[in-house]
């Protein structure tokens, strides 16, 4: 975390942190995850950026 | 310029936060900076915000804050411009197969009207399931990964078709990367079924609302008797079997009558479940539906849950789905502006082969898009869904601070509650926002403590952890 005197930067511009041309839409459809009755997109994981050591598609 | 739709400020458990809506930056603030930013948004004037901060905290502090905030604005971390985006060409990739319009339970809140979606009980034949798989494989050009969720009713009432469908898809379309999920009430689970599902990398969503007293309020057999005693040992067995691999979620529903969600989630955790999800019911039924007056209770509940969640991670890490917000590896902006893809990227198929925009539309005749034998016939309706999936086509969503987290909300909820897929379901939105605030707090605290919560993504293959 980047701390100045009054503000701690917890996360810096993650929506802009795109390291490859996106719109691959290879990530999970929200209703295939554990929601089923409400769209939860913010907590889905990007197929390109996701950590390696986990179940992989 | 310093609009509230650009920076969202919120206090949480005695701490203060700012989310920069367009960049997703998350900041933890001291109280003076929070005050300054609040005044900046209220007055839309740096000078006035400075003077008000000076009055309250003194000149030196006010100057320091103004300098820091100016720097953050310059760096595009606060009040940033909208990210670059475009309307994606959504292509089919995901299907809900409603293999059973029938259920052995009679849950009182079920949107599927006790499993048959308001029609007659029916099971999907293998011929229909096969045609659905063919339809998905042939209408998803360029998509390598295809997702299929077996749903109902209770899909295990039709397990033979589930089994044959998985085998058919894998054998027939070897070039596709199949991702399977099944959503079950757990009552018909056996070792044989779980072994088949596990061996075929089928993720599983297990329905359970909490401990016996909570679960048995609404999750009942047709004779009204509670289901907990039957399903709990079976669900537990699956969770134990998948303890190392993941690939499951225990998923509950809460109602107006069961708002103590922090206790419910912690109970589920204390039962030994590692992956947990709990969702609000969406219904117009007066006794069950979440009311406006419930929101203040829920806000406290999510706050309590977030605090307990963080504390409990110090002993043993586990995952609550709605707090599973990855600040770095989250979805790209294109994903965030296109919602769930219902009706276009994602469809549901009923036992007779009818295609609906999603599982929650199944049985609503006026939303039928076509069938798996002839394809989409109601192209006008599909076009409407395509438009509704684009966040900025929904007026209220376009200016909401949470827009890049919920991506415009659930079209089915909008339809059920407001009769219009473009009109957000207000109570659902409020719950979504409080969940996001809690998730952001959790993400901050876990990062501060250096704790990594285990993640599992349904429909994944287990290759990397074998």
Coordinates of C-alpha atoms in Angstrom, one line a residue:
Chain A
X1 CA 0.0 0.0 0.0
X2 CA 1.3 3.4 -1.0
X3 CA 0.9 5.8 2.0
X4 CA 1.1 9.6 2.0
X5 CA 0.3 11.6 5.0
X6 CA -3.5 11.6 4.8
X7 CA -4.3 9.0 2.2
X8 CA -3.4 5.3 1.8
X9 CA -3.7 4.1 -1.8
X10 CA -5.0 0.6 -1.5
X11 CA -5.5 0.0 -5.2
X12 CA -4.3 2.1 -8.1
X13 CA -6.4 2.3 -11.2
X14 CA -7.2 -1.5 -11.5
X15 CA -9.7 -0.9 -14.3
X16 CA -7.0 0.6 -16.4
X17 CA -4.6 -2.2 -15.6
X18 CA -5.1 -4.0 -18.9
X19 CA -2.0 -5.7 -20.1
X20 CA -3.4 -7.3 -23.3
X21 CA -6.2 -6.5 -25.7
X22 CA -9.3 -7.4 -23.8
X23 CA -12.9 -8.2 -24.7
X24 CA -11.9 -11.8 -25.0
X25 CA -15.0 -12.6 -22.9
X26 CA -13.5 -15.9 -21.9
X27 CA -14.3 -15.2 -18.2
X28 CA -17.2 -16.8 -16.4
X29 CA -20.8 -15.9 -17.0
X30 CA -22.0 -14.5 -13.6
X31 CA -24.9 -16.9 -13.3
X32 CA -22.6 -19.8 -13.7
X33 CA -20.9 -18.8 -10.5
X34 CA -22.5 -18.9 -7.1
X35 CA -24.9 -16.0 -7.4
X36 CA -27.8 -17.4 -9.6
X37 CA -30.2 -14.6 -8.8
X38 CA -28.2 -11.4 -9.0
X39 CA -25.5 -10.3 -11.3
X40 CA -22.2 -10.2 -9.6
X41 CA -19.5 -9.1 -12.0
X42 CA -17.0 -7.2 -9.9
X43 CA -15.9 -10.3 -8.1
X44 CA -15.4 -12.4 -11.2
X45 CA -11.9 -13.1 -12.2
X46 CA -10.1 -12.2 -15.4
X47 CA -9.0 -15.2 -17.4
X48 CA -5.8 -13.4 -18.4
X49 CA -4.9 -11.9 -15.1
X50 CA -5.9 -14.6 -12.7
X51 CA -3.4 -16.4 -10.6
X52 CA -1.8 -19.5 -12.0
X53 CA -2.2 -21.9 -9.1
X54 CA -5.9 -22.6 -9.0
X55 CA -8.3 -24.6 -10.9
X56 CA -7.9 -23.6 -14.5
X57 CA -10.4 -23.7 -17.3
Chain B
X1 CA -16.6 18.5 -12.0
X2 CA -16.4 17.0 -8.5
X3 CA -19.5 14.9 -9.0
X4 CA -20.6 12.2 -6.6
X5 CA -20.9 9.8 -9.5
X6 CA -17.1 10.0 -9.9
X7 CA -15.9 9.4 -6.4
X8 CA -17.9 7.4 -3.9
X9 CA -17.1 8.1 -0.2
X10 CA -18.1 5.7 2.5
X11 CA -17.3 5.1 6.2
X12 CA -16.9 1.5 7.3
X13 CA -16.2 0.2 10.8
X14 CA -14.8 3.5 11.9
X15 CA -12.5 3.9 8.9
X16 CA -13.0 6.1 5.8
X17 CA -12.8 5.1 2.1
X18 CA -13.0 6.6 -1.3
X19 CA -13.6 4.7 -4.5
X20 CA -12.7 6.4 -7.8
X21 CA -15.5 5.1 -9.9
X22 CA -13.9 5.3 -13.3
X23 CA -10.5 3.9 -12.4
X24 CA -11.5 1.6 -9.6
X25 CA -8.8 3.1 -7.3
X26 CA -9.5 2.4 -3.7
X27 CA -8.2 4.9 -1.0
X28 CA -8.2 4.7 2.8
X29 CA -8.6 8.2 4.1
X30 CA -8.1 9.9 7.5
X31 CA -11.2 11.7 8.8
X32 CA -10.0 15.2 7.7
X33 CA -9.5 14.1 4.1
X34 CA -12.8 12.4 4.1
X35 CA -14.4 15.7 5.3
X36 CA -12.5 17.6 2.6
X37 CA -13.7 15.3 -0.2
X38 CA -17.3 15.3 1.2
X39 CA -17.2 19.1 1.1
X40 CA -15.6 19.1 -2.4
X41 CA -18.5 17.0 -3.7
X42 CA -21.1 19.1 -1.9
X43 CA -19.9 22.5 -3.0
X44 CA -18.1 21.5 -6.2
X45 CA -15.5 24.1 -5.2
X46 CA -11.9 23.5 -4.1
X47 CA -11.8 26.9 -2.4
X48 CA -14.9 26.3 -0.4
X49 CA -13.9 22.7 0.6
X50 CA -10.5 24.1 1.6
X51 CA -12.0 26.9 3.8
X52 CA -14.4 24.5 5.5
X53 CA -11.6 22.0 6.2
X54 CA -9.4 24.9 7.5
X55 CA -12.2 25.9 9.9
X56 CA -12.4 22.4 11.3
X57 CA -8.9 21.1 11.1
X58 CA -6.6 24.1 10.8
X59 CA -4.8 25.7 7.9
X60 CA -1.7 23.4 7.9
X61 CA -3.8 20.2 7.7
X62 CA -6.1 21.7 5.1
X63 CA -3.2 22.7 2.9
X64 CA -1.6 19.2 3.1
X65 CA -4.8 17.6 2.2
X66 CA -5.5 19.9 -0.7
X67 CA -2.0 19.2 -2.1
X68 CA -2.4 15.4 -1.7
X69 CA -5.8 15.4 -3.3
X70 CA -4.6 17.6 -6.2
X71 CA -1.8 15.1 -6.8
X72 CA -4.2 12.2 -6.8
X73 CA -6.4 14.1 -9.3
X74 CA -3.4 14.8 -11.5
X75 CA -2.4 11.1 -11.5
X76 CA -5.9 10.0 -12.5
X77 CA -6.6 8.3 -9.2
X78 CA -9.4 10.6 -8.1
X79 CA -12.2 12.1 -10.2
X80 CA -10.7 10.3 -13.2
X81 CA -12.1 10.4 -16.7
X82 CA -14.2 7.4 -18.0
X83 CA -12.1 4.5 -19.2
X84 CA -12.1 3.6 -22.9
X85 CA -14.8 1.1 -23.8
X86 CA -17.0 0.0 -26.6
X87 CA -20.1 -2.0 -27.0
X88 CA -19.0 -5.7 -27.4
X89 CA -20.4 -8.0 -30.0
X90 CA -21.9 -10.6 -27.5
X91 CA -21.7 -14.1 -28.8
X92 CA -23.3 -17.1 -27.2
X93 CA -21.1 -19.0 -24.8
X94 CA -23.2 -20.1 -21.9
X95 CA -26.3 -22.2 -21.3
X96 CA -28.5 -23.1 -18.4
X97 CA -30.1 -26.5 -19.1
X98 CA -33.2 -26.8 -17.1
X99 CA -33.2 -30.6 -17.2
X100 CA -36.0 -31.0 -14.6
X101 CA -39.1 -28.9 -14.4
X102 CA -39.8 -30.8 -11.2
X103 CA -38.6 -30.9 -7.7
X104 CA -38.9 -33.1 -4.6
X105 CA -38.9 -30.0 -2.4
X106 CA -41.5 -27.4 -2.0
X107 CA -39.4 -24.4 -1.0
X108 CA -41.7 -21.5 -0.2
X109 CA -39.7 -18.8 -1.9
X110 CA -38.8 -20.7 -5.1
X111 CA -38.9 -18.5 -8.2
X112 CA -39.4 -21.7 -10.2
X113 CA -42.7 -22.1 -8.4
X114 CA -41.7 -25.3 -6.6
X115 CA -39.7 -26.5 -9.6
X116 CA -42.2 -26.6 -12.5
X117 CA -42.0 -22.9 -13.4
X118 CA -45.8 -22.6 -13.2
X119 CA -46.4 -25.4 -15.8
X120 CA -46.6 -29.2 -15.5
X121 CA -43.8 -31.3 -14.1
X122 CA -41.4 -32.4 -16.9
X123 CA -38.0 -33.8 -17.4
X124 CA -35.8 -33.0 -20.3
X125 CA -35.2 -35.9 -22.7
X126 CA -31.7 -36.7 -23.9
X127 CA -32.8 -35.8 -27.5
X128 CA -33.6 -32.2 -26.3
X129 CA -30.4 -32.0 -24.2
X130 CA -28.3 -33.2 -27.2
X131 CA -30.0 -30.6 -29.5
X132 CA -29.2 -28.0 -26.9
X133 CA -25.5 -28.9 -26.8
X134 CA -25.4 -28.9 -30.6
X135 CA -27.1 -25.5 -30.6
X136 CA -24.6 -24.1 -28.2
X137 CA -21.6 -25.6 -30.0
X138 CA -22.7 -24.4 -33.4
X139 CA -23.8 -20.9 -32.4
X140 CA -20.7 -19.9 -30.5
X141 CA -18.2 -19.0 -33.2
X142 CA -14.8 -18.2 -31.9
X143 CA -15.7 -19.3 -28.3
X144 CA -13.4 -22.1 -27.1
X145 CA -14.8 -22.3 -23.6
X146 CA -18.4 -23.1 -23.3
X147 CA -20.4 -23.2 -20.0
X148 CA -23.3 -25.4 -19.2
X149 CA -25.2 -25.3 -15.9
X150 CA -27.6 -28.2 -15.1
X151 CA -30.5 -26.6 -13.2
X152 CA -34.1 -27.2 -12.3
X153 CA -36.2 -27.9 -10.3
X154 CA -33.9 -30.5 -9.0
X155 CA -31.6 -31.6 -11.8
X156 CA -30.6 -34.8 -10.1
X157 CA -34.1 -36.1 -10.7
X158 CA -32.8 -36.5 -14.2
X159 CA -29.3 -37.6 -13.5
X160 CA -29.1 -40.1 -16.4
X161 CA -29.7 -37.2 -18.9
X162 CA -27.1 -35.1 -17.1
X163 CA -24.6 -37.8 -17.3
X164 CA -25.2 -38.6 -21.0
X165 CA -25.2 -34.9 -21.9
X166 CA -21.8 -34.4 -20.3
X167 CA -20.4 -37.4 -22.1
X168 CA -22.0 -36.4 -25.4
X169 CA -20.6 -32.8 -25.3
X170 CA -17.1 -33.9 -24.4
X171 CA -17.0 -36.7 -27.1
X172 CA -18.7 -34.8 -29.9
X173 CA -17.1 -31.4 -29.5
X174 CA -13.5 -32.2 -28.4
X175 CA -12.2 -28.9 -29.6
X176 CA -14.3 -27.1 -27.0
X177 CA -13.3 -26.5 -23.4
X178 CA -16.5 -27.6 -21.6
X179 CA -17.2 -26.1 -18.2
X180 CA -20.0 -27.8 -16.3
X181 CA -21.9 -26.8 -13.2
X182 CA -24.8 -28.3 -11.4
X183 CA -27.1 -26.6 -8.9
X184 CA -28.8 -29.1 -6.5
X185 CA -30.7 -29.2 -3.3
X186 CA -28.5 -32.1 -2.3
X187 CA -31.2 -34.6 -1.4
X188 CA -30.4 -37.1 -4.1
X189 CA -26.6 -36.9 -3.9
X190 CA -24.8 -40.2 -3.6
X191 CA -21.2 -41.3 -3.7
X192 CA -21.8 -42.6 -7.3
X193 CA -23.1 -39.2 -8.4
X194 CA -20.5 -37.1 -6.7
X195 CA -17.7 -39.3 -8.1
X196 CA -19.0 -38.9 -11.6
X197 CA -19.4 -35.1 -11.1
X198 CA -15.9 -34.8 -9.6
X199 CA -14.2 -37.0 -12.2
X200 CA -15.8 -34.9 -14.9
X201 CA -14.8 -31.6 -13.3
X202 CA -18.4 -30.6 -12.7
X203 CA -18.6 -27.8 -10.2
X204 CA -21.5 -28.0 -7.8
X205 CA -23.7 -25.4 -6.1
X206 CA -25.3 -26.9 -3.0
X207 CA -28.4 -25.1 -1.7
X208 CA -28.6 -24.6 2.0
X209 CA -29.9 -21.6 3.8
X210 CA -28.1 -21.9 7.2
X211 CA -28.5 -23.9 10.3
X212 CA -31.6 -26.1 10.8
X213 CA -33.8 -23.4 12.2
X214 CA -33.0 -21.0 9.4
X215 CA -32.9 -23.6 6.6
X216 CA -36.2 -25.2 7.5
X217 CA -38.2 -22.0 7.5
X218 CA -38.4 -22.1 3.7
X219 CA -36.5 -25.1 2.4
X220 CA -39.2 -27.7 3.0
X221 CA -40.6 -30.9 1.4
X222 CA -44.0 -30.7 -0.2
X223 CA -45.6 -31.8 3.0
X224 CA -44.0 -28.8 4.8
X225 CA -41.4 -30.8 6.7
X226 CA -37.9 -29.3 7.0
X227 CA -35.2 -30.6 4.7
X228 CA -32.1 -29.9 6.8
X229 CA -31.7 -33.3 8.4
X230 CA -31.7 -35.1 5.0
X231 CA -29.5 -32.8 3.1
X232 CA -26.9 -31.6 5.6
X233 CA -24.9 -34.8 5.8
X234 CA -24.9 -35.2 2.0
X235 CA -23.8 -31.6 1.4
X236 CA -21.2 -31.9 4.1
X237 CA -19.8 -35.1 2.5
X238 CA -19.4 -33.3 -0.9
X239 CA -17.7 -30.4 0.8
X240 CA -15.3 -32.7 2.6
X241 CA -14.6 -34.5 -0.7
X242 CA -13.8 -31.2 -2.4
X243 CA -12.0 -29.6 0.6
X244 CA -8.7 -29.5 -1.3
X245 CA -9.9 -29.1 -4.8
X246 CA -12.6 -26.5 -4.4
X247 CA -15.2 -26.5 -7.2
X248 CA -18.2 -26.1 -4.9
X249 CA -20.2 -23.4 -3.2
X250 CA -22.8 -23.8 -0.5
X251 CA -25.4 -21.2 -1.5
X252 CA -28.3 -19.9 0.6
X253 CA -31.1 -17.5 0.2
X254 CA -32.2 -15.1 2.8
X255 CA -35.6 -13.4 3.2
X256 CA -37.3 -10.7 5.2
X257 CA -37.7 -13.3 7.8
X258 CA -34.1 -14.4 8.0
X259 CA -32.1 -11.2 7.9
X260 CA -29.5 -12.2 10.5
X261 CA -27.1 -13.0 7.7
X262 CA -23.9 -12.5 9.6
X263 CA -24.9 -15.3 11.9
X264 CA -26.1 -17.5 9.0
X265 CA -22.8 -17.2 7.1
X266 CA -20.7 -17.7 10.2
X267 CA -22.8 -20.8 11.1
X268 CA -22.2 -22.2 7.6
X269 CA -18.5 -21.5 8.0
X270 CA -18.5 -23.1 11.5
X271 CA -20.1 -26.2 9.9
X272 CA -16.8 -26.5 8.0
X273 CA -17.8 -25.1 4.6
X274 CA -15.0 -23.2 2.9
X275 CA -16.9 -21.7 0.0
X276 CA -20.1 -19.9 0.9
X277 CA -22.6 -17.7 -0.9
X278 CA -25.8 -16.1 0.4
X279 CA -28.2 -14.1 -1.8
X280 CA -31.4 -12.1 -1.1
X281 CA -34.7 -13.5 -2.2
X282 CA -36.3 -11.7 -5.1
X283 CA -40.1 -11.9 -5.0
X284 CA -43.2 -9.8 -4.8
X285 CA -44.6 -12.0 -2.0
X286 CA -45.2 -9.7 0.9
X287 CA -44.2 -12.1 3.8
X288 CA -40.9 -13.1 2.2
X289 CA -39.6 -10.1 0.2
X290 CA -36.9 -7.8 1.4
X291 CA -38.5 -4.5 2.3
X292 CA -37.1 -1.0 2.3
X293 CA -37.1 -1.0 6.1
X294 CA -34.9 -4.1 6.1
X295 CA -32.1 -2.3 4.4
X296 CA -30.7 -0.6 7.5
X297 CA -30.7 -4.0 9.3
X298 CA -28.9 -5.5 6.3
X299 CA -26.3 -2.8 6.2
X300 CA -25.4 -3.5 9.8
X301 CA -25.4 -7.2 9.1
X302 CA -23.0 -6.9 6.1
X303 CA -20.8 -4.7 8.2
X304 CA -20.8 -7.2 11.1
X305 CA -20.1 -10.0 8.6
X306 CA -17.2 -8.2 7.0
X307 CA -15.6 -7.6 10.4
X308 CA -16.1 -11.2 11.6
X309 CA -15.0 -12.5 8.2
X310 CA -11.7 -10.7 8.4
X311 CA -11.1 -11.7 12.0
X312 CA -11.8 -15.4 11.3
X313 CA -9.3 -15.5 8.4
X314 CA -6.5 -15.2 10.9
X315 CA -7.2 -18.7 12.1
X316 CA -8.3 -20.5 8.9
X317 CA -8.9 -18.9 5.5
X318 CA -12.3 -19.4 3.7
X319 CA -14.3 -17.6 1.1
X320 CA -17.6 -15.7 1.1
X321 CA -18.5 -15.3 -2.5
X322 CA -19.8 -11.7 -2.2
X323 CA -16.6 -10.5 -0.6
X324 CA -14.5 -12.2 -3.2
X325 CA -13.4 -9.0 -4.8
X326 CA -10.0 -9.1 -6.4
X327 CA -8.5 -5.6 -6.6
X328 CA -5.9 -6.6 -9.1
X329 CA -7.2 -9.6 -11.1
X330 CA -10.8 -8.5 -11.4
X331 CA -12.5 -8.4 -14.8
X332 CA -11.7 -5.9 -17.5
X333 CA -13.8 -2.9 -18.3
X334 CA -15.5 -4.6 -21.2
X335 CA -16.8 -7.3 -18.9
X336 CA -17.8 -4.7 -16.4
X337 CA -20.0 -2.8 -18.8
X338 CA -21.9 -5.8 -20.3
X339 CA -23.5 -7.5 -17.3
X340 CA -24.5 -11.2 -17.5
X341 CA -25.2 -11.5 -21.2
X342 CA -28.7 -12.8 -20.6
X343 CA -30.6 -13.5 -23.9
X344 CA -27.5 -13.2 -26.0
X345 CA -24.3 -14.6 -24.5
X346 CA -26.2 -16.7 -22.0
X347 CA -29.5 -18.5 -22.5
X348 CA -31.7 -21.0 -20.7
X349 CA -33.3 -24.1 -22.2
X350 CA -36.5 -25.6 -20.8
X351 CA -37.3 -29.4 -21.0
X352 CA -39.2 -29.0 -24.2
X353 CA -36.3 -27.2 -25.8
X354 CA -37.6 -23.6 -25.6
X355 CA -35.0 -21.0 -25.3
X356 CA -35.4 -18.2 -22.7
X357 CA -33.1 -15.3 -21.9
X358 CA -32.0 -16.9 -18.6
X359 CA -33.1 -19.4 -16.0
X360 CA -35.2 -16.9 -14.2
X361 CA -37.3 -16.2 -17.3
X362 CA -38.0 -19.8 -18.0
X363 CA -41.8 -20.3 -18.2
X364 CA -42.6 -16.6 -18.9
X365 CA -44.1 -17.2 -22.3
X366 CA -43.7 -13.6 -23.6
X367 CA -39.9 -13.8 -23.1
X368 CA -39.4 -17.0 -25.1
X369 CA -36.7 -16.4 -27.7
X370 CA -37.1 -19.6 -29.8
X371 CA -36.1 -23.2 -29.4
X372 CA -33.0 -25.4 -29.8
X373 CA -34.4 -27.0 -33.0
X374 CA -35.1 -23.9 -35.0
X375 CA -33.0 -21.3 -33.2
X376 CA -33.9 -17.8 -32.2
X377 CA -37.1 -16.7 -33.7
X378 CA -37.9 -13.6 -31.6
X379 CA -35.0 -11.6 -32.9
X380 CA -36.6 -8.3 -31.8
X381 CA -36.7 -9.5 -28.2
X382 CA -33.1 -10.7 -28.4
X383 CA -32.1 -7.3 -29.7
X384 CA -33.8 -5.7 -26.7
X385 CA -31.8 -8.0 -24.3
X386 CA -28.6 -7.1 -26.2
X387 CA -29.3 -3.4 -25.6
X388 CA -30.2 -4.0 -21.9
X389 CA -27.0 -5.8 -21.3
X390 CA -25.0 -2.7 -22.2
X391 CA -24.7 -0.8 -18.9
X392 CA -25.0 2.7 -20.4
X393 CA -28.3 1.9 -22.0
X394 CA -29.8 1.9 -18.5
X395 CA -30.2 5.5 -17.5
X396 CA -30.1 5.0 -13.7
X397 CA -27.1 2.6 -13.9
X398 CA -25.0 5.0 -16.1
X399 CA -24.7 7.4 -13.2
X400 CA -24.5 5.0 -10.3
X401 CA -21.1 4.8 -8.4
X402 CA -21.4 1.0 -8.3
X403 CA -21.8 0.6 -12.1
X404 CA -18.5 -1.1 -12.7
X405 CA -19.0 -3.7 -10.0
X406 CA -22.6 -4.8 -10.6
X407 CA -22.5 -4.0 -14.4
X408 CA -26.1 -2.9 -14.5
X409 CA -27.7 -5.5 -12.3
X410 CA -30.0 -8.5 -13.0
X411 CA -32.4 -8.2 -15.9
X412 CA -34.6 -10.9 -14.5
X413 CA -34.9 -9.0 -11.2
X414 CA -35.8 -5.9 -13.1
X415 CA -38.5 -7.7 -15.0
X416 CA -39.9 -9.5 -12.0
X417 CA -40.0 -6.4 -9.8
X418 CA -40.6 -3.6 -12.3
X419 CA -41.9 -5.3 -15.4
X420 CA -39.1 -3.7 -17.4
X421 CA -35.6 -5.1 -18.0
X422 CA -34.2 -1.6 -18.3
X423 CA -35.5 -0.4 -14.9
X424 CA -33.3 -1.5 -12.0
X425 CA -34.8 -3.2 -9.0
X426 CA -34.1 -0.6 -6.3
X427 CA -33.9 -2.8 -3.3
X428 CA -31.6 -5.2 -5.1
X429 CA -29.4 -2.2 -6.0
X430 CA -29.2 -1.0 -2.4
X431 CA -28.1 -4.5 -1.3
X432 CA -25.6 -4.7 -4.0
X433 CA -24.1 -1.4 -3.0
X434 CA -23.8 -2.3 0.6
X435 CA -22.2 -5.7 -0.3
X436 CA -19.7 -3.9 -2.5
X437 CA -18.7 -1.5 0.2
X438 CA -18.2 -4.4 2.6
X439 CA -16.2 -6.3 0.0
X440 CA -13.9 -3.2 -0.6
X441 CA -13.4 -3.0 3.2
X442 CA -12.6 -6.7 3.3
X443 CA -10.1 -6.4 0.4
X444 CA -8.4 -3.5 2.2
X445 CA -8.1 -5.3 5.5
X446 CA -6.9 -8.6 4.1
X447 CA -4.3 -6.8 2.1
X448 CA -3.2 -4.9 5.2
X449 CA -3.0 -8.2 7.2
X450 CA -1.3 -10.0 4.3
X451 CA -4.0 -12.7 4.2
X452 CA -4.9 -14.4 0.9
X453 CA -8.3 -15.9 0.9
X454 CA -8.7 -19.2 -1.0
X455 CA -10.6 -18.9 -4.2
X456 CA -12.4 -21.3 -6.3
X457 CA -14.1 -20.6 -9.6
X458 CA -16.9 -22.9 -10.5
X459 CA -16.6 -24.9 -13.7
X460 CA -12.9 -25.0 -13.6
X461 CA -10.8 -28.1 -14.2
X462 CA -8.7 -29.5 -11.4
X463 CA -5.6 -30.1 -13.4
X464 CA -3.4 -27.5 -11.7
X465 CA -4.0 -28.8 -8.2
X466 CA -4.0 -32.5 -8.8

